[in-house]
PDB file of C-alpha atoms in Angstrom:
ATOM      1  CA  MET A  47     -23.377  11.243  57.797  1.00  0.00           C
ATOM      2  CA  PRO A  48     -26.292  10.913  54.893  1.00  0.00           C
ATOM      3  CA  LYS A  49     -26.524   8.285  52.255  1.00  0.00           C
ATOM      4  CA  ILE A  50     -25.258   8.672  49.230  1.00  0.00           C
ATOM      5  CA  THR A  51     -28.890   9.126  47.090  1.00  0.00           C
ATOM      6  CA  PHE A  52     -29.428   7.461  43.849  1.00  0.00           C
ATOM      7  CA  ASP A  53     -29.286  10.649  41.952  1.00  0.00           C
ATOM      8  CA  THR A  54     -26.104  11.663  43.000  1.00  0.00           C
ATOM      9  CA  ALA A  55     -24.566   7.909  42.176  1.00  0.00           C
ATOM     10  CA  VAL A  56     -26.069   8.780  38.558  1.00  0.00           C
ATOM     11  CA  THR A  57     -24.432  11.889  37.999  1.00  0.00           C
ATOM     12  CA  GLN A  58     -21.330  10.220  39.643  1.00  0.00           C
ATOM     13  CA  HIS A  59     -21.180   7.617  37.105  1.00  0.00           C
ATOM     14  CA  ALA A  60     -21.833   9.741  34.383  1.00  0.00           C
ATOM     15  CA  ALA A  61     -18.413  12.022  35.578  1.00  0.00           C
ATOM     16  CA  ALA A  62     -16.279   8.650  35.835  1.00  0.00           C
ATOM     17  CA  THR A  63     -17.206   7.560  32.467  1.00  0.00           C
ATOM     18  CA  GLN A  64     -16.067  10.811  30.927  1.00  0.00           C
ATOM     19  CA  ARG A  65     -13.367  11.037  32.520  1.00  0.00           C
ATOM     20  CA  LEU A  66     -12.313   7.500  32.206  1.00  0.00           C
ATOM     21  CA  ASN A  67     -12.816   8.105  27.926  1.00  0.00           C
ATOM     22  CA  THR A  68     -11.264  11.298  28.174  1.00  0.00           C
ATOM     23  CA  VAL A  69      -7.755   9.581  29.657  1.00  0.00           C
ATOM     24  CA  HIS A  70      -8.923   6.747  27.114  1.00  0.00           C
ATOM     25  CA  LEU A  71      -8.539   8.960  24.381  1.00  0.00           C
ATOM     26  CA  LYS A  72      -5.531  11.052  25.134  1.00  0.00           C
ATOM     27  CA  MET A  73      -3.522   7.625  25.892  1.00  0.00           C
ATOM     28  CA  ALA A  74      -4.831   6.308  22.573  1.00  0.00           C
ATOM     29  CA  THR A  75      -3.517   9.626  20.645  1.00  0.00           C
ATOM     30  CA  GLY A  76      -0.946  10.656  22.735  1.00  0.00           C
ATOM     31  CA  ARG A  77      -2.050  14.258  22.771  1.00  0.00           C
ATOM     32  CA  ARG A  78      -3.300  16.212  26.242  1.00  0.00           C
ATOM     33  CA  ASP A  79      -5.714  18.028  23.933  1.00  0.00           C
ATOM     34  CA  ALA A  80      -6.996  14.804  22.246  1.00  0.00           C
ATOM     35  CA  ALA A  81     -10.412  15.306  23.608  1.00  0.00           C
ATOM     36  CA  GLY A  82     -10.856  19.088  22.579  1.00  0.00           C
ATOM     37  CA  LEU A  83      -9.524  20.316  25.686  1.00  0.00           C
ATOM     38  CA  MET A  84      -6.363  22.403  26.263  1.00  0.00           C
ATOM     39  CA  GLU A  85      -5.140  22.290  30.075  1.00  0.00           C
ATOM     40  CA  ASP A  86      -3.516  25.016  28.815  1.00  0.00           C
ATOM     41  CA  ALA A  87      -4.033  27.430  26.373  1.00  0.00           C
ATOM     42  CA  ALA A  88      -1.441  29.545  26.284  1.00  0.00           C
ATOM     43  CA  ASN A  89       1.082  26.884  26.111  1.00  0.00           C
ATOM     44  CA  PHE A  90      -0.635  25.362  23.193  1.00  0.00           C
ATOM     45  CA  SER A  91      -0.489  28.590  21.406  1.00  0.00           C
ATOM     46  CA  VAL A  92       3.483  28.015  21.730  1.00  0.00           C
ATOM     47  CA  ALA A  93       3.417  24.699  20.794  1.00  0.00           C
ATOM     48  CA  ALA A  94       1.511  25.538  17.809  1.00  0.00           C
ATOM     49  CA  ARG A  95       3.770  27.657  16.675  1.00  0.00           C
ATOM     50  CA  PHE A  96       7.080  25.120  17.384  1.00  0.00           C
ATOM     51  CA  ASP A  97       4.527  22.878  15.183  1.00  0.00           C
ATOM     52  CA  ALA A  98       4.699  25.322  12.484  1.00  0.00           C
ATOM     53  CA  LYS A  99       8.375  25.887  12.736  1.00  0.00           C
ATOM     54  CA  VAL A 100       9.204  22.641  12.523  1.00  0.00           C
ATOM     55  CA  HIS A 101       7.436  22.048   9.343  1.00  0.00           C
ATOM     56  CA  ARG A 102       9.338  25.094   7.809  1.00  0.00           C
ATOM     57  CA  MET A 103      12.489  23.296   8.791  1.00  0.00           C
ATOM     58  CA  ASP A 104      11.652  20.384   7.195  1.00  0.00           C
ATOM     59  CA  ALA A 105      10.425  22.141   3.988  1.00  0.00           C
ATOM     60  CA  ALA A 106      14.193  23.814   4.427  1.00  0.00           C
ATOM     61  CA  LEU A 107      15.866  20.601   4.838  1.00  0.00           C
ATOM     62  CA  SER A 108      14.274  19.089   1.931  1.00  0.00           C
ATOM     63  CA  ASN A 109      16.035  21.844   0.118  1.00  0.00           C
ATOM     64  CA  VAL A 110      19.262  21.878   1.132  1.00  0.00           C
ATOM     65  CA  GLY A 111      19.367  18.052   0.505  1.00  0.00           C
ATOM     66  CA  ASN A 112      18.241  18.605  -3.195  1.00  0.00           C
ATOM     67  CA  SER A 113      21.140  21.206  -3.374  1.00  0.00           C
ATOM     68  CA  MET A 114      23.627  18.894  -2.166  1.00  0.00           C
ATOM     69  CA  SER A 115      22.271  16.040  -4.276  1.00  0.00           C
ATOM     70  CA  PHE A 116      22.601  18.896  -6.914  1.00  0.00           C
ATOM     71  CA  LEU A 117      26.133  19.406  -5.977  1.00  0.00           C
ATOM     72  CA  GLN A 118      27.408  15.962  -5.714  1.00  0.00           C
ATOM     73  CA  THR A 119      26.126  15.329  -9.524  1.00  0.00           C
ATOM     74  CA  GLN A 120      27.933  18.409 -10.662  1.00  0.00           C
ATOM     75  CA  ASP A 121      30.800  17.620  -8.765  1.00  0.00           C
ATOM     76  CA  GLY A 122      30.861  13.730  -9.737  1.00  0.00           C
ATOM     77  CA  THR A 123      30.058  15.408 -13.753  1.00  0.00           C
ATOM     78  CA  LEU A 124      33.366  17.159 -13.439  1.00  0.00           C
ATOM     79  CA  GLU A 125      35.619  14.527 -12.198  1.00  0.00           C
ATOM     80  CA  THR A 126      34.790  12.593 -15.354  1.00  0.00           C
ATOM     81  CA  VAL A 127      35.525  15.767 -17.130  1.00  0.00           C
ATOM     82  CA  SER A 128      38.719  15.753 -15.804  1.00  0.00           C
ATOM     83  CA  ARG A 129      39.639  12.540 -16.704  1.00  0.00           C
ATOM     84  CA  SER A 130      38.318  13.340 -20.198  1.00  0.00           C
ATOM     85  CA  LEU A 131      40.529  16.627 -20.653  1.00  0.00           C
ATOM     86  CA  THR A 132      43.517  14.488 -18.843  1.00  0.00           C
ATOM     87  CA  ARG A 133      43.165  11.842 -21.841  1.00  0.00           C
ATOM     88  CA  MET A 134      43.369  14.590 -24.322  1.00  0.00           C
ATOM     89  CA  GLY A 135      46.141  15.909 -22.712  1.00  0.00           C
ATOM     90  CA  GLU A 136      47.940  12.572 -23.132  1.00  0.00           C
ATOM     91  CA  LEU A 137      47.091  12.120 -26.563  1.00  0.00           C
ATOM     92  CA  ALA A 138      48.112  16.257 -27.303  1.00  0.00           C
ATOM     93  CA  ILE A 139      51.105  15.123 -26.008  1.00  0.00           C
ATOM     94  CA  LEU A 140      51.535  12.257 -28.224  1.00  0.00           C
ATOM     95  CA  ALA A 141      51.405  13.924 -31.128  1.00  0.00           C
ATOM     96  CA  GLN A 142      53.900  16.468 -30.437  1.00  0.00           C
ATOM     97  CA  ASP A 143      56.043  13.667 -31.528  1.00  0.00           C
ATOM     98  CA  ALA A 144      58.500  14.405 -33.922  1.00  0.00           C
ATOM     99  CA  THR A 145      58.601  10.914 -35.447  1.00  0.00           C
ATOM    100  CA  LYS A 146      55.039  10.445 -35.766  1.00  0.00           C
ATOM    101  CA  SER A 147      53.759  10.959 -39.325  1.00  0.00           C
ATOM    102  CA  ASP A 148      50.323  12.739 -39.634  1.00  0.00           C
ATOM    103  CA  ALA A 149      48.532   9.908 -40.258  1.00  0.00           C
ATOM    104  CA  ASP A 150      49.739   8.731 -36.626  1.00  0.00           C
ATOM    105  CA  ARG A 151      48.205  12.146 -35.324  1.00  0.00           C
ATOM    106  CA  ALA A 152      45.240  11.950 -37.767  1.00  0.00           C
ATOM    107  CA  LEU A 153      44.149   8.883 -35.314  1.00  0.00           C
ATOM    108  CA  TYR A 154      45.249  10.603 -31.737  1.00  0.00           C
ATOM    109  CA  THR A 155      42.736  13.676 -33.468  1.00  0.00           C
ATOM    110  CA  GLU A 156      40.187  10.815 -33.798  1.00  0.00           C
ATOM    111  CA  GLU A 157      40.302  10.134 -30.019  1.00  0.00           C
ATOM    112  CA  PHE A 158      40.466  13.290 -29.110  1.00  0.00           C
ATOM    113  CA  ASN A 159      37.434  15.129 -31.191  1.00  0.00           C
ATOM    114  CA  GLN A 160      35.591  12.219 -29.953  1.00  0.00           C
ATOM    115  CA  LEU A 161      35.651  13.231 -26.214  1.00  0.00           C
ATOM    116  CA  LYS A 162      35.400  16.487 -27.655  1.00  0.00           C
ATOM    117  CA  ALA A 163      32.070  15.547 -28.528  1.00  0.00           C
ATOM    118  CA  GLY A 164      31.620  13.740 -25.398  1.00  0.00           C
ATOM    119  CA  LEU A 165      32.919  17.090 -23.436  1.00  0.00           C
ATOM    120  CA  SER A 166      30.029  19.656 -25.350  1.00  0.00           C
ATOM    121  CA  GLU A 167      27.735  17.470 -24.614  1.00  0.00           C
ATOM    122  CA  THR A 168      28.319  17.659 -20.692  1.00  0.00           C
ATOM    123  CA  THR A 169      28.259  21.156 -21.151  1.00  0.00           C
ATOM    124  CA  GLN A 170      25.062  20.951 -21.552  1.00  0.00           C
ATOM    125  CA  ALA A 171      23.658  18.467 -18.698  1.00  0.00           C
ATOM    126  CA  THR A 172      20.806  19.268 -16.462  1.00  0.00           C
ATOM    127  CA  PHE A 173      19.674  18.154 -12.920  1.00  0.00           C
ATOM    128  CA  ASN A 174      16.132  17.771 -13.039  1.00  0.00           C
ATOM    129  CA  GLY A 175      15.363  19.549 -15.539  1.00  0.00           C
ATOM    130  CA  VAL A 176      17.360  22.168 -14.830  1.00  0.00           C
ATOM    131  CA  LYS A 177      20.950  22.663 -16.255  1.00  0.00           C
ATOM    132  CA  MET A 178      23.396  22.255 -14.304  1.00  0.00           C
ATOM    133  CA  PHE A 179      26.347  24.373 -16.148  1.00  0.00           C
ATOM    134  CA  SER A 180      25.699  28.487 -16.818  1.00  0.00           C
ATOM    135  CA  ASN A 181      27.626  31.680 -15.257  1.00  0.00           C
ATOM    136  CA  GLU A 182      24.269  32.551 -12.993  1.00  0.00           C
ATOM    137  CA  PRO A 183      24.752  31.385  -9.323  1.00  0.00           C
ATOM    138  CA  LYS A 184      21.956  29.373  -7.402  1.00  0.00           C
ATOM    139  CA  THR A 185      20.346  30.115  -4.314  1.00  0.00           C
ATOM    140  CA  VAL A 186      18.534  27.650  -1.558  1.00  0.00           C
ATOM    141  CA  THR A 187      16.803  28.316   1.764  1.00  0.00           C
ATOM    142  CA  VAL A 188      19.317  27.280   4.579  1.00  0.00           C
ATOM    143  CA  ASP A 189      16.990  27.697   7.586  1.00  0.00           C
ATOM    144  CA  GLU A 190      12.704  27.999   8.697  1.00  0.00           C
ATOM    145  CA  ASN A 191      12.934  32.336   7.744  1.00  0.00           C
ATOM    146  CA  ALA A 192      14.600  31.569   4.183  1.00  0.00           C
ATOM    147  CA  LYS A 193      18.122  32.361   4.515  1.00  0.00           C
ATOM    148  CA  MET A 194      19.675  31.935   1.735  1.00  0.00           C
ATOM    149  CA  ALA A 195      22.722  30.449   0.620  1.00  0.00           C
ATOM    150  CA  GLU A 196      24.446  30.690  -3.128  1.00  0.00           C
ATOM    151  CA  LEU A 197      25.457  27.562  -5.042  1.00  0.00           C
ATOM    152  CA  PRO A 198      28.573  28.802  -7.437  1.00  0.00           C
ATOM    153  CA  ALA A 199      27.912  29.370 -10.577  1.00  0.00           C
ATOM    154  CA  VAL A 200      30.039  26.801 -12.695  1.00  0.00           C
ATOM    155  CA  ASP A 201      30.362  27.967 -16.217  1.00  0.00           C
ATOM    156  CA  LEU A 202      31.783  24.823 -18.254  1.00  0.00           C
ATOM    157  CA  GLU A 203      30.553  25.635 -21.303  1.00  0.00           C
ATOM    158  CA  ALA A 204      33.020  28.719 -21.204  1.00  0.00           C
ATOM    159  CA  ALA A 205      36.082  26.760 -18.793  1.00  0.00           C
ATOM    160  CA  ALA A 206      35.794  24.519 -22.110  1.00  0.00           C
ATOM    161  CA  SER A 207      35.022  26.354 -25.093  1.00  0.00           C
ATOM    162  CA  GLU A 208      38.373  26.421 -26.455  1.00  0.00           C
ATOM    163  CA  VAL A 209      38.940  22.671 -26.304  1.00  0.00           C
ATOM    164  CA  VAL A 210      35.734  21.847 -27.845  1.00  0.00           C
ATOM    165  CA  ALA A 211      36.353  24.567 -30.857  1.00  0.00           C
ATOM    166  CA  GLU A 212      35.944  23.032 -34.580  1.00  0.00           C
ATOM    167  CA  GLU A 213      39.850  23.947 -34.977  1.00  0.00           C
ATOM    168  CA  THR A 214      40.910  22.377 -31.949  1.00  0.00           C
ATOM    169  CA  ASP A 215      42.960  19.434 -33.470  1.00  0.00           C
ATOM    170  CA  LEU A 216      46.018  17.371 -33.334  1.00  0.00           C
ATOM    171  CA  SER A 217      46.405  17.520 -37.118  1.00  0.00           C
ATOM    172  CA  THR A 218      49.785  18.970 -36.497  1.00  0.00           C
ATOM    173  CA  LEU A 219      52.845  19.678 -34.305  1.00  0.00           C
ATOM    174  CA  GLU A 220      51.361  23.365 -33.914  1.00  0.00           C
ATOM    175  CA  ASN A 221      47.900  22.499 -33.432  1.00  0.00           C
ATOM    176  CA  ALA A 222      48.987  20.026 -30.941  1.00  0.00           C
ATOM    177  CA  ALA A 223      50.721  22.282 -28.685  1.00  0.00           C
ATOM    178  CA  ALA A 224      47.876  25.027 -28.539  1.00  0.00           C
ATOM    179  CA  ALA A 225      45.265  21.780 -28.183  1.00  0.00           C
ATOM    180  CA  LEU A 226      47.622  21.023 -25.276  1.00  0.00           C
ATOM    181  CA  ALA A 227      48.167  24.909 -23.783  1.00  0.00           C
ATOM    182  CA  SER A 228      44.039  24.580 -24.230  1.00  0.00           C
ATOM    183  CA  VAL A 229      43.396  21.584 -22.398  1.00  0.00           C
ATOM    184  CA  LYS A 230      45.761  22.879 -19.697  1.00  0.00           C
ATOM    185  CA  GLU A 231      43.763  26.400 -18.803  1.00  0.00           C
ATOM    186  CA  ALA A 232      40.470  23.853 -18.821  1.00  0.00           C
ATOM    187  CA  LEU A 233      41.700  21.570 -16.243  1.00  0.00           C
ATOM    188  CA  ASN A 234      43.076  24.405 -14.304  1.00  0.00           C
ATOM    189  CA  ASP A 235      39.481  26.326 -14.606  1.00  0.00           C
ATOM    190  CA  VAL A 236      37.646  22.271 -13.634  1.00  0.00           C
ATOM    191  CA  SER A 237      40.064  22.164 -10.776  1.00  0.00           C
ATOM    192  CA  THR A 238      38.643  25.597  -9.366  1.00  0.00           C
ATOM    193  CA  GLU A 239      35.265  25.017  -9.940  1.00  0.00           C
ATOM    194  CA  ARG A 240      35.102  21.812  -8.344  1.00  0.00           C
ATOM    195  CA  ALA A 241      36.843  23.439  -5.084  1.00  0.00           C
ATOM    196  CA  GLU A 242      34.194  25.807  -5.003  1.00  0.00           C
ATOM    197  CA  ILE A 243      31.811  23.346  -4.953  1.00  0.00           C
ATOM    198  CA  GLY A 244      32.920  21.255  -2.266  1.00  0.00           C
ATOM    199  CA  ALA A 245      33.004  24.401  -0.583  1.00  0.00           C
ATOM    200  CA  ALA A 246      29.539  25.095  -1.069  1.00  0.00           C
ATOM    201  CA  GLN A 247      28.742  21.500  -0.097  1.00  0.00           C
ATOM    202  CA  SER A 248      30.181  22.189   3.240  1.00  0.00           C
ATOM    203  CA  ARG A 249      28.445  24.840   3.976  1.00  0.00           C
ATOM    204  CA  LEU A 250      25.226  23.123   2.929  1.00  0.00           C
ATOM    205  CA  GLU A 251      26.584  20.146   5.361  1.00  0.00           C
ATOM    206  CA  ALA A 252      26.624  22.841   8.180  1.00  0.00           C
ATOM    207  CA  ALA A 253      23.572  24.052   7.725  1.00  0.00           C
ATOM    208  CA  SER A 254      21.773  20.614   7.428  1.00  0.00           C
ATOM    209  CA  ASP A 255      23.333  19.690  10.906  1.00  0.00           C
ATOM    210  CA  GLN A 256      22.164  23.132  12.029  1.00  0.00           C
ATOM    211  CA  ILE A 257      18.422  22.869  10.724  1.00  0.00           C
ATOM    212  CA  ILE A 258      18.549  18.712  12.531  1.00  0.00           C
ATOM    213  CA  GLU A 259      19.607  20.230  15.554  1.00  0.00           C
ATOM    214  CA  THR A 260      17.413  22.912  15.936  1.00  0.00           C
ATOM    215  CA  ARG A 261      14.322  20.850  14.699  1.00  0.00           C
ATOM    216  CA  SER A 262      15.133  18.499  17.145  1.00  0.00           C
ATOM    217  CA  ALA A 263      15.512  20.994  20.407  1.00  0.00           C
ATOM    218  CA  ILE A 264      11.925  22.817  19.095  1.00  0.00           C
ATOM    219  CA  GLY A 265      10.215  18.988  18.531  1.00  0.00           C
ATOM    220  CA  ALA A 266      11.153  18.214  22.045  1.00  0.00           C
ATOM    221  CA  ALA A 267       9.980  21.260  23.422  1.00  0.00           C
ATOM    222  CA  SER A 268       6.410  21.162  21.667  1.00  0.00           C
ATOM    223  CA  SER A 269       6.086  17.286  22.804  1.00  0.00           C
ATOM    224  CA  ARG A 270       6.668  18.413  26.164  1.00  0.00           C
ATOM    225  CA  ILE A 271       3.574  20.627  26.072  1.00  0.00           C
ATOM    226  CA  THR A 272       1.369  18.401  24.030  1.00  0.00           C
ATOM    227  CA  ASP A 273       2.254  14.987  24.458  1.00  0.00           C
ATOM    228  CA  VAL A 274       0.467  13.030  27.376  1.00  0.00           C
ATOM    229  CA  ASP A 275       2.667  12.093  30.209  1.00  0.00           C
ATOM    230  CA  TYR A 276       1.741   8.189  30.335  1.00  0.00           C
ATOM    231  CA  ALA A 277       2.522   7.773  34.141  1.00  0.00           C
ATOM    232  CA  LYS A 278       0.400  10.283  35.180  1.00  0.00           C
ATOM    233  CA  ALA A 279      -2.558   9.359  32.293  1.00  0.00           C
ATOM    234  CA  ALA A 280      -2.277   5.931  33.645  1.00  0.00           C
ATOM    235  CA  THR A 281      -2.884   7.043  37.118  1.00  0.00           C
ATOM    236  CA  GLU A 282      -5.875   9.180  36.634  1.00  0.00           C
ATOM    237  CA  LYS A 283      -7.263   5.792  34.552  1.00  0.00           C
ATOM    238  CA  SER A 284      -6.832   3.492  37.390  1.00  0.00           C
ATOM    239  CA  ALA A 285      -8.457   6.198  39.641  1.00  0.00           C
ATOM    240  CA  ALA A 286     -11.289   7.200  36.953  1.00  0.00           C
ATOM    241  CA  GLN A 287     -11.866   3.307  36.969  1.00  0.00           C
ATOM    242  CA  VAL A 288     -12.226   2.482  40.515  1.00  0.00           C
ATOM    243  CA  GLN A 289     -14.548   5.598  40.982  1.00  0.00           C
ATOM    244  CA  LEU A 290     -16.839   4.374  38.235  1.00  0.00           C
ATOM    245  CA  GLN A 291     -16.995   0.437  39.936  1.00  0.00           C
ATOM    246  CA  LEU A 292     -17.838   2.249  42.789  1.00  0.00           C
ATOM    247  CA  ALA A 293     -20.825   4.550  41.173  1.00  0.00           C
ATOM    248  CA  THR A 294     -21.899   1.268  38.989  1.00  0.00           C
ATOM    249  CA  ALA A 295     -22.144  -0.500  42.575  1.00  0.00           C
ATOM    250  CA  VAL A 296     -24.396   2.274  44.280  1.00  0.00           C
ATOM    251  CA  LEU A 297     -26.681   2.017  41.126  1.00  0.00           C
ATOM    252  CA  ALA A 298     -26.962  -1.466  41.720  1.00  0.00           C
ATOM    253  CA  HIS A 299     -27.750  -1.414  45.576  1.00  0.00           C
ATOM    254  CA  LYS A 300     -29.557   2.592  45.318  1.00  0.00           C
ATOM    255  CA  SER A 301     -27.368   3.441  48.289  1.00  0.00           C
ATOM    256  CA  VAL A 302     -24.067   2.934  49.762  1.00  0.00           C
ATOM    257  CA  SER A 303     -22.388   3.812  53.676  1.00  0.00           C
ATOM    258  CA  PRO A 304     -20.789   6.990  54.138  1.00  0.00           C
ATOM    259  CA  GLU A 305     -17.283   5.522  53.940  1.00  0.00           C
ATOM    260  CA  ALA A 306     -17.496   3.993  50.489  1.00  0.00           C
ATOM    261  CA  ALA A 307     -19.214   7.145  49.343  1.00  0.00           C
ATOM    262  CA  LEU A 308     -15.964   9.263  50.891  1.00  0.00           C
ATOM    263  CA  LEU A 309     -13.929   7.147  47.676  1.00  0.00           C
ATOM    264  CA  LEU A 310     -16.696   8.670  44.866  1.00  0.00           C
ATOM    265  CA  THR A 311     -14.969  12.127  45.571  1.00  0.00           C
ATOM    266  CA  PHE A 312     -13.374  13.655  42.776  1.00  0.00           C
TER     267      PHE A 312
END
């Protein structure tokens, strides 16, 4: 068996060095294509599509999360409105006490009017610059293909219109009775709106869970294609290190026995 020549050792040394550097780069980045070499171009094309889909899912998940925050803020605001309306109903009942004087009813009207003012301001509330209460429904994307889900239209201004009207007060027994009827109707409307908001929240929670599950599965599939198998990479690294050491020894001694040269085979 012929001796390994010096030129052959130089070539093998360079090849072993390059292989070791490639393995180092893969292990450092965690990607199989880190050195610009795709082991399977078709699979990497699939992985690229998976990655793009994951990014779209992240965007949809962000939209869903923001919409859930919007609904939660709406519901919290309506809960406050319900408390105000409940108190206004109490005042309207108290004002219908025949043993109370007009001066007493004037005091009830003062608190009633303060609650009216607060309720009127609430109808104009915004979330991140977007009006929370209107008669126009809003939509949100719930998947990577821009499938839309509708958020309910919550028209608080319409629901509270009679309660906040200028002529609504508790100054007389008749006015107090009319105010009570308006308050009760507004409370029913607000309760209905809150139920619709709760249903929409459940819909978005389900959409969020679905996006997360799908994203996890697609991310795992992409990872199997593009991420380094560290056990295999460690074996390749060890083999490359041994081959580099042997090639270095050949360069140092100009030649090597045929038996040792067999270890330089790639």
